[in-house]
Coordinates of C-alpha atoms in Angstrom, one line a residue:
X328 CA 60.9 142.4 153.9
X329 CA 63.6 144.3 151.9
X330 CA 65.3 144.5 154.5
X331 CA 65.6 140.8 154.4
X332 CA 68.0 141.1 151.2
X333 CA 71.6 141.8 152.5
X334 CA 71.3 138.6 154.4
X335 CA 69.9 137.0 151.2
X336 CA 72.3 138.8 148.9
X337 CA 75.2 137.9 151.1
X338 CA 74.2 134.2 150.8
X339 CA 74.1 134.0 147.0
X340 CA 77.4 135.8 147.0
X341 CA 79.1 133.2 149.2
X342 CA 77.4 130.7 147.2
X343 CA 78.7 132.0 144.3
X344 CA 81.9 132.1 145.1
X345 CA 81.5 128.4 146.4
X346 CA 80.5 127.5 143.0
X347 CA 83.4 128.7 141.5
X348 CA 85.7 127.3 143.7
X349 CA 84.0 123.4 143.3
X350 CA 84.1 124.1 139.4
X351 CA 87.9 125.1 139.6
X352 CA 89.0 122.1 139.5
X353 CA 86.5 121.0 136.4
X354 CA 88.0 124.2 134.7
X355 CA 91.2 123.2 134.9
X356 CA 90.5 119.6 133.2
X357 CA 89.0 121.3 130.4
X358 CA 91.6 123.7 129.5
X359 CA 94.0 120.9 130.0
X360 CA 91.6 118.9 127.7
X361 CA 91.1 121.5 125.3
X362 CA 95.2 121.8 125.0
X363 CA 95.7 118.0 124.5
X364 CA 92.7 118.0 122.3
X365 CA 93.9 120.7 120.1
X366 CA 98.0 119.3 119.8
X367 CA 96.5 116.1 119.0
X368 CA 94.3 117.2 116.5
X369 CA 97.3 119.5 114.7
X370 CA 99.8 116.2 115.0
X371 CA 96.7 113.9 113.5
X372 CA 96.5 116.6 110.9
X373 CA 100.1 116.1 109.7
X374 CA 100.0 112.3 109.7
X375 CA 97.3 113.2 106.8
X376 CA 98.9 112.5 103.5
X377 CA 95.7 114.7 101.3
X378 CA 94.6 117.5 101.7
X379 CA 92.0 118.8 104.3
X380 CA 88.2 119.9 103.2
X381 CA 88.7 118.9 99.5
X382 CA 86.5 116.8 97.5
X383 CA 86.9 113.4 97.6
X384 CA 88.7 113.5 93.7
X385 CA 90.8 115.8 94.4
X386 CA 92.3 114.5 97.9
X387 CA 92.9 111.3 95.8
X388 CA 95.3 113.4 92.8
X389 CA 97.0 114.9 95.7
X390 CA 98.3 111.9 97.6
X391 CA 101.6 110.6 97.5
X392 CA 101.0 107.2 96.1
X393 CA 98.6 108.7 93.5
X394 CA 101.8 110.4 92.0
X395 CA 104.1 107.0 92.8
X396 CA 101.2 105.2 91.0
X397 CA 100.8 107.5 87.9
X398 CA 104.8 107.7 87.6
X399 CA 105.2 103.8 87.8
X400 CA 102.6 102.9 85.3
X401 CA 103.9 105.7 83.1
X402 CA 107.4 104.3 83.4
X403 CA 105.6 100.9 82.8
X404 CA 104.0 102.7 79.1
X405 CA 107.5 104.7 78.4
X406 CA 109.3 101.2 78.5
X407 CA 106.5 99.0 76.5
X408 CA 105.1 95.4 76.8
X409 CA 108.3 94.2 75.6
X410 CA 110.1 95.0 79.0
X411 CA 109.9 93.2 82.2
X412 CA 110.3 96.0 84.0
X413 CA 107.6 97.6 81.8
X414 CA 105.6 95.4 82.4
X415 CA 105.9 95.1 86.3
X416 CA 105.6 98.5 86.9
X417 CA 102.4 99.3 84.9
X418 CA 100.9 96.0 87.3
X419 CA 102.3 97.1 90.6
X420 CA 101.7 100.7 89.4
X421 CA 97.4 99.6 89.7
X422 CA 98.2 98.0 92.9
X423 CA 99.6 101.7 94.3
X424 CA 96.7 103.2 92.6
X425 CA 94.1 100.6 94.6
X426 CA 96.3 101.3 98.1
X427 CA 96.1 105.3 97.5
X428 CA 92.1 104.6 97.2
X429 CA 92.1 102.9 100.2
X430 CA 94.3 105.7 102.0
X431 CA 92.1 109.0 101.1
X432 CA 88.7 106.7 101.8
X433 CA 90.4 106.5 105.4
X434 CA 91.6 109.5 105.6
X435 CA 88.3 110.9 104.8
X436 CA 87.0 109.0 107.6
X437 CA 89.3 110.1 109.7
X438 CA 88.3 114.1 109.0
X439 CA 84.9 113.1 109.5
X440 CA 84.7 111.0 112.7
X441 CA 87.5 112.2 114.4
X442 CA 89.5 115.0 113.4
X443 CA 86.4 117.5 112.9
X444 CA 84.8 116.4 116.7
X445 CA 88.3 117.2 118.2
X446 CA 88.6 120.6 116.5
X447 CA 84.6 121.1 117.9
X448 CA 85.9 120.1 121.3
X449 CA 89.0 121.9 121.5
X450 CA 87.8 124.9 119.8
X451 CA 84.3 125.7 120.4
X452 CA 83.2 123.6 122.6
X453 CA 85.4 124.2 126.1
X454 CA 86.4 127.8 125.0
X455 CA 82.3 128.8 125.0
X456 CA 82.4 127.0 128.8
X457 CA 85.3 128.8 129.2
X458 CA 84.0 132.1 128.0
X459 CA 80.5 131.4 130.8
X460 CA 83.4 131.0 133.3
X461 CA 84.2 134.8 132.8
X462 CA 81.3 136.0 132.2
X463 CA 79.7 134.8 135.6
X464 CA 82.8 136.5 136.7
X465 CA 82.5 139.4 135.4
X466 CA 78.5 139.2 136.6
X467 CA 79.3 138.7 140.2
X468 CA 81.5 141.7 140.0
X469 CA 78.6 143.5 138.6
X470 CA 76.8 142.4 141.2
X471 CA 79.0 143.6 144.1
X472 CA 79.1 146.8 142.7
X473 CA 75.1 147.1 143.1
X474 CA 74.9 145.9 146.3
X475 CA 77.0 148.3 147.5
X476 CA 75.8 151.1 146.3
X477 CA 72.2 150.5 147.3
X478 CA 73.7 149.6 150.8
X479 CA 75.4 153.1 150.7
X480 CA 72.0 154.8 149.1
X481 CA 70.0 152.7 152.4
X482 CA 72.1 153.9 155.1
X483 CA 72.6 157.3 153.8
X484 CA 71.1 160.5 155.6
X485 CA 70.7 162.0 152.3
X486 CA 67.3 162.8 151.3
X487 CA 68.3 162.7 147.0
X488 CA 70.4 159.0 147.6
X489 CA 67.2 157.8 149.5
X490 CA 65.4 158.5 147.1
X491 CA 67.7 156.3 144.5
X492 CA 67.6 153.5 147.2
X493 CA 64.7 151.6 145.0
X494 CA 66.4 152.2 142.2
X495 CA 69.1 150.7 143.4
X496 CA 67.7 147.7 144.7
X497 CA 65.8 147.0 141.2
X498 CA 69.6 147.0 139.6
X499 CA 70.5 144.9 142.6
X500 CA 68.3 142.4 141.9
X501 CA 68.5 142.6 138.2
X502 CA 72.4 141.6 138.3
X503 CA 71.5 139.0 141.1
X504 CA 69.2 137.2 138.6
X505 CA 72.2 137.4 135.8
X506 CA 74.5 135.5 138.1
X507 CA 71.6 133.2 138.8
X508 CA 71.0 132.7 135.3
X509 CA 74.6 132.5 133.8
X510 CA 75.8 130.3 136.9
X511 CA 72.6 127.7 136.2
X512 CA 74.0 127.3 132.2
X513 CA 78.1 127.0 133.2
X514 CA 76.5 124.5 135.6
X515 CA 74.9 122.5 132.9
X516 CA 77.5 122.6 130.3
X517 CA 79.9 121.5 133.1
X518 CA 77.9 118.8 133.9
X519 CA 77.2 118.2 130.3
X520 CA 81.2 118.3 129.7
X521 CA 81.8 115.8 132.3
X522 CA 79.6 113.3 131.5
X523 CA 80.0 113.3 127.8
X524 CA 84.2 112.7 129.1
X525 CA 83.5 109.2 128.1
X526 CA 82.6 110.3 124.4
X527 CA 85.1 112.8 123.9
X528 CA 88.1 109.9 125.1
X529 CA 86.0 107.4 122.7
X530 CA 87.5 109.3 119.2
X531 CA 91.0 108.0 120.3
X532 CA 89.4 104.2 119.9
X533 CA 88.3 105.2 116.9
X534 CA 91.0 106.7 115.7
X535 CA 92.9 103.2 116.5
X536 CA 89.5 101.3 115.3
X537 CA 89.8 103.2 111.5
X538 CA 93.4 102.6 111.3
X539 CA 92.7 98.9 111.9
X540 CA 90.1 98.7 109.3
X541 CA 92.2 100.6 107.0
X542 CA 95.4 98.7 106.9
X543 CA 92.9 95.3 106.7
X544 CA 91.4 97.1 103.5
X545 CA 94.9 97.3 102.3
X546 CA 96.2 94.2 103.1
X547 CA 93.1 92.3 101.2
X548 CA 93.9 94.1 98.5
X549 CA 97.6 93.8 98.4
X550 CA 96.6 90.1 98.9
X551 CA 94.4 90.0 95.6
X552 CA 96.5 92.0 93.9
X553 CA 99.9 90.1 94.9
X554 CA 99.3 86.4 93.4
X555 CA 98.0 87.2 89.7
X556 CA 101.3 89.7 89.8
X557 CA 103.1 87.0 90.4
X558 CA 101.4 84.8 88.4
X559 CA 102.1 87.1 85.4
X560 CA 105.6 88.0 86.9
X561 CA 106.5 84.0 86.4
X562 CA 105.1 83.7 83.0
X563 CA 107.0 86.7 81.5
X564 CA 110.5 86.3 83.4
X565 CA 112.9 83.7 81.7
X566 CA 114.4 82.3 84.7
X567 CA 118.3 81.9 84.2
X568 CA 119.1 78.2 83.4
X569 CA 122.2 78.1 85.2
X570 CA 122.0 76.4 88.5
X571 CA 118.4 75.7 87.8
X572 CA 116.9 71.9 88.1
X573 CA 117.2 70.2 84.7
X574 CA 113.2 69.4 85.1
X575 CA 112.0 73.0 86.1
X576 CA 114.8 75.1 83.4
X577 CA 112.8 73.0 80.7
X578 CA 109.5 73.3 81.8
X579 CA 109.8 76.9 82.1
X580 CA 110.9 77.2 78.4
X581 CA 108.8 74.5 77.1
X582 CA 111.9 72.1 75.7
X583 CA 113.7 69.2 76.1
X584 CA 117.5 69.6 75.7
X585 CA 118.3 72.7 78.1
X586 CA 119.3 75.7 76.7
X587 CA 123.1 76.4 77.2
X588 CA 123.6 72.4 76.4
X589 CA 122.3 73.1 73.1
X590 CA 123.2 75.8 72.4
X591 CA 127.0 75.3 73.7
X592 CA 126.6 72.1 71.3
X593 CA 125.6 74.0 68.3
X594 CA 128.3 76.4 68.5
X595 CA 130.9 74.0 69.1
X596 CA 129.7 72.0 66.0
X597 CA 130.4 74.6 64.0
X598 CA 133.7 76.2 65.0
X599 CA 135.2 73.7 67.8
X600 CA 135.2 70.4 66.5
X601 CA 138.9 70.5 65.7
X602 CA 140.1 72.5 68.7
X603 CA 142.9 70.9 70.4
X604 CA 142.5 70.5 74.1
X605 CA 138.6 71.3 74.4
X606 CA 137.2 71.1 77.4
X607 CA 140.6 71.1 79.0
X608 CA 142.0 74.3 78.5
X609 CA 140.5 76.7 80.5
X610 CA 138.7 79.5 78.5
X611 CA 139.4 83.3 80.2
X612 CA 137.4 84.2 83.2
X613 CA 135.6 87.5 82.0
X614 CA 134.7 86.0 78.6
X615 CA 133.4 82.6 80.3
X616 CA 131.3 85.0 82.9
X617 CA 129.9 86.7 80.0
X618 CA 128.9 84.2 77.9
X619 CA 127.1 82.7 81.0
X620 CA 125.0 85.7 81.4
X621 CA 124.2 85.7 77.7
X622 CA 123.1 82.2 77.8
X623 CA 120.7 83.2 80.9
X624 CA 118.6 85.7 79.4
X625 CA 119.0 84.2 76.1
X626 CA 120.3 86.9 74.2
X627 CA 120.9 86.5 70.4
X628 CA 124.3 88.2 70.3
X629 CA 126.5 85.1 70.6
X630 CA 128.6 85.5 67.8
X631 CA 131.7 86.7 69.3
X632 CA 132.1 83.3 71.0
X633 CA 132.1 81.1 67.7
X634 CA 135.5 82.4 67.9
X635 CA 136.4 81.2 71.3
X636 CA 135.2 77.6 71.8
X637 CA 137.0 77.3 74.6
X638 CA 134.9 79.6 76.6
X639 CA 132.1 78.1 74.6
X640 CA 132.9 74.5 76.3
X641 CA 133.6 76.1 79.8
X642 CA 130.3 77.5 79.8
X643 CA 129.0 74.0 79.0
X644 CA 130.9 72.8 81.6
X645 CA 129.4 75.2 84.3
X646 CA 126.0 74.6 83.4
X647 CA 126.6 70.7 84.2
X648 CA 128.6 71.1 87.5
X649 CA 126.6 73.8 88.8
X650 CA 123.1 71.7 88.3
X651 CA 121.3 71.7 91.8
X652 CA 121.2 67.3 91.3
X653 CA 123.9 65.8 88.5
X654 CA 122.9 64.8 85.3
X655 CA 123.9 61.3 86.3
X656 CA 121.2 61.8 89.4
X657 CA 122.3 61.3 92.9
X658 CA 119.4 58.8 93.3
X659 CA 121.6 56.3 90.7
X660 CA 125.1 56.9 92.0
X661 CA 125.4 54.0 93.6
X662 CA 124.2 52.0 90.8
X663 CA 127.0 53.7 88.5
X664 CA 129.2 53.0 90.9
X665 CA 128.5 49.6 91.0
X666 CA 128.3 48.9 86.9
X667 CA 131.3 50.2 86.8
X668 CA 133.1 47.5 89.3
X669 CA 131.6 45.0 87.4
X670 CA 134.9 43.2 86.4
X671 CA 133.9 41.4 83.3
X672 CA 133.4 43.9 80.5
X673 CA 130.6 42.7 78.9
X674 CA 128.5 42.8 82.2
X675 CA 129.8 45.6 83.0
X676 CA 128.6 47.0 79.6
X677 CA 125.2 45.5 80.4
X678 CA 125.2 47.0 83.9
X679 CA 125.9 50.4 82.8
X680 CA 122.9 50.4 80.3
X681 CA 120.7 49.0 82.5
X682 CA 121.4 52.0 85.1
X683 CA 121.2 54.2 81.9
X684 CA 118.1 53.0 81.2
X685 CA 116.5 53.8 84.8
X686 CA 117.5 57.5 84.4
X687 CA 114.7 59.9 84.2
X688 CA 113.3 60.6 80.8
X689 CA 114.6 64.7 81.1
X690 CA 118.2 63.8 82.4
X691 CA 118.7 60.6 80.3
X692 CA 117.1 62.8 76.9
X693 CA 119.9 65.4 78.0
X694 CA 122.5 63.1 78.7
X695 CA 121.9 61.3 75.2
X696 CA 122.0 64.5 73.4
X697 CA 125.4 65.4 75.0
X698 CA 127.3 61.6 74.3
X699 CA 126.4 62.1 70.7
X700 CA 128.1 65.4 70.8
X701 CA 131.0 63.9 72.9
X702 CA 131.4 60.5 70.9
X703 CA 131.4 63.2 67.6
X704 CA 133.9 65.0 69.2
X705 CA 135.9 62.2 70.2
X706 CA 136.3 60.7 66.6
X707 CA 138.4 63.8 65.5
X708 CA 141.0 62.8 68.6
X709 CA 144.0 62.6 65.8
X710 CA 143.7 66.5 65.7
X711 CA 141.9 67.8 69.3
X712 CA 143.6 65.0 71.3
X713 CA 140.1 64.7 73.6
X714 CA 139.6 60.5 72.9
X715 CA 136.9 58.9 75.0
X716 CA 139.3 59.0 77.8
X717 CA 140.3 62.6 77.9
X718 CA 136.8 63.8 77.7
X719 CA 135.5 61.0 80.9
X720 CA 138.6 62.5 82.8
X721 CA 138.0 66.6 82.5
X722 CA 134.1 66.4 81.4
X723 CA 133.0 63.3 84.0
X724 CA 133.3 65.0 87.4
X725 CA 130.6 67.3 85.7
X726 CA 128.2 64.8 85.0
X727 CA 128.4 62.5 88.4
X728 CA 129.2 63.4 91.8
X729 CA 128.0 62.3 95.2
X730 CA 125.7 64.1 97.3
X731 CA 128.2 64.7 100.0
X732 CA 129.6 67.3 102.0
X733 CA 132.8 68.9 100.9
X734 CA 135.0 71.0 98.4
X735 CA 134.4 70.6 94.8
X736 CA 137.9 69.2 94.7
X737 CA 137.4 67.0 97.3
X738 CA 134.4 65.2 95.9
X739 CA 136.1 65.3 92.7
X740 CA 138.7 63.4 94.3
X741 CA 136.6 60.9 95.7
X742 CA 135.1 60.1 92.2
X743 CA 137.4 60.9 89.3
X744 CA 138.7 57.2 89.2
X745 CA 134.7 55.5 89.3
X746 CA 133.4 58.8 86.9
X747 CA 136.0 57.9 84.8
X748 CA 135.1 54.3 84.1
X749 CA 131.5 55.1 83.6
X750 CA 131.9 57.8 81.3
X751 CA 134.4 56.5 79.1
X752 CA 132.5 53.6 77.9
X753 CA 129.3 55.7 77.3
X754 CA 131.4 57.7 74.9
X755 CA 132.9 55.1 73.4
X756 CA 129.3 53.3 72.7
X757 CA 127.1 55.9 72.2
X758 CA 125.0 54.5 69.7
X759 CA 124.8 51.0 71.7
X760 CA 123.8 53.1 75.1
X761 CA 121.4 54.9 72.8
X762 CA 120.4 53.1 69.9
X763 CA 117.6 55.8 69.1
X764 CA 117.8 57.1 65.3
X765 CA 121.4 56.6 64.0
X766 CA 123.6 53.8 64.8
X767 CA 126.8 55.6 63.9
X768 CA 127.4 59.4 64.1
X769 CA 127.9 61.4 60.7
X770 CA 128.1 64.9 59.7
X771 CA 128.0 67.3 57.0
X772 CA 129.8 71.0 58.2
X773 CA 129.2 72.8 55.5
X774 CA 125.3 72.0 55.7
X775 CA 125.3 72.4 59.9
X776 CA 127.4 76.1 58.8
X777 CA 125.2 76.7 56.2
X778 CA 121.9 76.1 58.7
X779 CA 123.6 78.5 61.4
X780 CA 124.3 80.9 58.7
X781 CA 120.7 81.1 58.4
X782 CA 118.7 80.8 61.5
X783 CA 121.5 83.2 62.8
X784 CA 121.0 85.3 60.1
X785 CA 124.8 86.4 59.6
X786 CA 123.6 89.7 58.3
X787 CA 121.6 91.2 61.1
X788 CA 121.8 88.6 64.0
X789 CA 121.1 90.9 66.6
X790 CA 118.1 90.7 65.3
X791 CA 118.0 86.8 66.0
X792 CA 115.7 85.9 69.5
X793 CA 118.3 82.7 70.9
X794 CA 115.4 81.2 72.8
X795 CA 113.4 80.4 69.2
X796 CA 116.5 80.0 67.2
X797 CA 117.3 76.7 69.5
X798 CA 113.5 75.7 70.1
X799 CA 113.3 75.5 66.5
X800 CA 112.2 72.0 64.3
X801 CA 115.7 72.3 62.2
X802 CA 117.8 72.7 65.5
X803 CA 115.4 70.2 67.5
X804 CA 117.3 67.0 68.3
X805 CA 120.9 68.3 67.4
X806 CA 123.2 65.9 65.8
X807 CA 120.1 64.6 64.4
X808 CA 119.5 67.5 62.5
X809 CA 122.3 66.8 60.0
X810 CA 122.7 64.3 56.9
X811 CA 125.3 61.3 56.0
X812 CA 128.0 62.5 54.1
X813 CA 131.5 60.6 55.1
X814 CA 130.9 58.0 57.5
X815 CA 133.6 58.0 61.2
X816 CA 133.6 54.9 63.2
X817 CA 132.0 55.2 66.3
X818 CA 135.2 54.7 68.2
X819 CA 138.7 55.2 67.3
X820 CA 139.6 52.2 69.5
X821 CA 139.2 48.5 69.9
X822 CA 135.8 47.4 70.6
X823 CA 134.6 44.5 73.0
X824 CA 133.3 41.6 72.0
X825 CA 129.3 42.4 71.3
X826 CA 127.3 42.9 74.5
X827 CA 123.8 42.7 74.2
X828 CA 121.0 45.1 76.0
X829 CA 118.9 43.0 78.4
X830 CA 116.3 41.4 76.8
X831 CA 112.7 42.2 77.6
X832 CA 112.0 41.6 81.3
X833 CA 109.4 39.0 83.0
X834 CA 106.5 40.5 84.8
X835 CA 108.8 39.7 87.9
X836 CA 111.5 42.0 86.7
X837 CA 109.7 44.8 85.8
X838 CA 108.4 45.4 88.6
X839 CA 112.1 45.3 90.2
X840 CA 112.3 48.6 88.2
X841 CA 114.8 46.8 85.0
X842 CA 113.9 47.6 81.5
X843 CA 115.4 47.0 78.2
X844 CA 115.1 47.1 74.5
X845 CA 113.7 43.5 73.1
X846 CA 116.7 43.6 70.8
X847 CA 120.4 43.5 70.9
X848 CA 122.5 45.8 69.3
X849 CA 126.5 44.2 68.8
X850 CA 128.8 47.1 69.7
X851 CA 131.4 47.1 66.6
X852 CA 128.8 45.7 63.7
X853 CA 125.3 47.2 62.3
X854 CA 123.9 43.7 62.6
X855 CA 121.3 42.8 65.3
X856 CA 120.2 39.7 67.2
X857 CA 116.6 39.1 68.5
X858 CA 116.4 37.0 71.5
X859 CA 113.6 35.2 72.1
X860 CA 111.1 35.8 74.7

């Protein structure tokens, strides 16, 4: 039944061409696949910060952050332990380091799961099931060509092309069973394609899935890394004192008087003592500014300023006013407030230690240190013209204030008059307020010059760290410091009759919060009286 096979051969021909025209349609999502595939894999390729099919080392000396890390923690090395910066950089510089070991790990990943399964799809893959596409094109072409000419050999009257006419139907059959063939396999891998669809659109998950786990990598380790920087960064930076809390500026440097009181005091012992109008006459603006920022990162080159006390007491000034809570405390305004409209003076007196007494033990150490100073100062009046009163009026808004809203000027306003009469009084009786060590003030200038002389080390005192200089035992306590060699009154003006500090309170009282010494201490004598319990 040969003569069965046009029919047969016409069938598989239209069939052919049937199964062309159903796959078109496939064939034209996989080269559209195959395009997106590819663009994404070449844009995914440039998001890549190493460098494609190297080892795992030396994708990591190629990255970006490797070379911010090895340049930050040779920066760190160039400027030494002794720098901040130094040391910050050669810290953070690690940190980089661990972030650019997390990067190449992912971006290894990302070549492995992801980048090289793309390049499969978009290169191999659909190009081979795009090659079959041809080829059973080319095939069924072969194919027509056969059948024809064994139809022309099996109607032909020719004895020599009859002849060829089983010839001809062997090739016939021959390319038939080609189409067959290659149409069966670009049936299967179209199949195949389609349903593995789903796994080819899964690498874009885990694309998203790897950048997730990466950035979560980096962020734990940015998070371990973060708080022992800071950690460190907080035990090597000396935080500037000015408008710093009185409580953390001396935990931070392990003291008790703050910094640029004592060290404003020291300086103005030596060279200031007799300068008319301290405190008062404004120092200038870009020598005040400068000795501020000496005093913050406690450089030791201060001795241009011995020569200007003026800017020397401005500073001292600044540092008071700009304290986050007064020296006086908010918490006892009120209390100062009211001692001070006590109208009986030796009440008043008592009032006023009694809210002395109930400062904190920082502020009132602080405050203690500076009315020695101030009641030293004082008792050269005759030649600086600052007496008790003159230093409560310009020095007192700097030590009390309210905790209100408003201009400087304004609450200065509001509280000159009441600063006034607290301050005053304190000054005048220093030693009564705080009868601690010496009851009377006395000092030797050529042995506090001769001290500076040599903890400043005249000869090379850049050399001279500030920070140990005023943390040191001989310095330690100020005024106290110094020996008895003329004696000054306390006060150059008339005392009040003797006022005595509370005596010891009942069980009743100290809980109220009142405290006192068990003693008296008469204001204008060295004698005291014991009051009995």
């Amino acid at each position: 039944g040969w003569f069965h096979r046009p029919v047969l051969c016409a069938l598989t021909l239209r069939h052919c061409i049937l199964f062309l025209h159903v796959h078109t349609q496939i064939e034209r999502r996989m080269e559209l696949v195959r395009l997106v595939s590819h663009n994404t894999h070449k844009r995914l390729v440039s998001c890549l910060q190493g460098q494609l099919g190297t080892d795992t080392e030396k994708r990591h000396k190629k990255l970006p952050l490797t070379a911010l890390s090895q340049a930050m923690q040779e920066g760190g090395g160039q400027l030494g332990d002794e720098s901040l910066i130094g040391k910050m950089m050669d810290v953070c510089g690690e940190a980089e380091s661990r972030l650019a070991t997390e990067l190449m790990q992912h971006e290894v990943q990302i070549e492995r799961d992801i980048l090289d399964p793309l390049n499969q799809l978009a290169e191999v893959e659909i190009p081979n099931i795009l090659k079959q596409r041809k080829q059973l094109a080319k095939l069924v072409l072969d194919y027509d060509s056969a059948k024809t000419r064994f139809y022309q050999a099996s109607k032909s009257n020719n004895q020599a092309m009859a002849a060829k006419a089983d010839s001809l139907k062997d090739e016939m059959d021959e390319a038939l069973n080609k189409v067959e063939i290659c149409k069966d396999q670009l049936s299967a891998d179209m199949y195949n394609f389609a349903s593995k669809e789903g796994e080819y659109a899964r690498y874009y998950v885990m694309l998203l899935e790897a950048q997730a786990e990466y950035h979560r990598r980096s962020l734990a380790a940015l998070e371990a890394a973060i708080p022992t920087i800071q950690v460190q960064q907080d035990s090597w930076t000396e935080k500037p004192a000015f408008g710093t809390a009185l409580e953390e500026h001396l935990k931070r440097s392990n003291r008790e008087i703050a910094l640029p009181i004592e060290a404003c005091v020291m300086m103005l012992l030596e060279t200031g003592m007799k300068e008319e109008g301290l405190f008062r006459i404004a120092a200038g603006a870009s020598k005040l500014k400068k000795l501020k920022a000496a005093l913050d990162c406690s450089t030791s080159q201060l001795e241009e300023f011995y020569s200007d006390p003026h800017a020397v007491a401005g500073a001292l000034k600044s540092y008071l006013r700009e304290l986050p809570e007064p020296l006086m405390t908010f918490g006892l305004y009120d209390e100062w407030l009211q001692a001070s409209n006590v109208s009986d003076s030796d009440k008043r007196l008592q009032a006023l230690w009694v809210t002395c007494d109930r400062l904190p033990k920082s502020h009132k150490a602080n405050l203690r240190y500076l009315v020695k100073f101030l009641a030293k100062l004082a008792q050269d009046s005759e030649v600086n013209k600052m007496t008790p009163s003159n230093i409560a009026i310009v020095l007192g808004p700097n030590l009390l204030w309210a905790k209100t809203e408003g201009t400087l000027a304004e609450m200065a306003a509001a509280t000159s008059v009441h600063v006034v009469a607290i301050i005053e009084p304190i000054i005048q009786h220093a030693d009564w307020f705080f009868p601690e060590g010496k009851t009377s003030l006395s000092v030797d200038y050529s042995k506090i010059t001769l001290q500076l002389s040599q903890l400043l080390g005249r000869g090379s005192f850049h050399h001279i760290n500030l920070h140990h200089l005023f943390t040191s035992s001989s310095v330690r306590g100020g005024l106290q410091c110094v020996r008895h060699v003329r004696h000054v009154p306390v006060s150059p003006q008339p005392q009040p009759q003797p006022a005595p500090h509370p005596s010891v309170p009942s069980q009743d009282t100290e809980q109220a919060g009142v405290a006192g010494p068990s003693c008296v201490g008469p204001l204008c004598s060295g004698r005291r009286v014991h009051h009995s319990h």
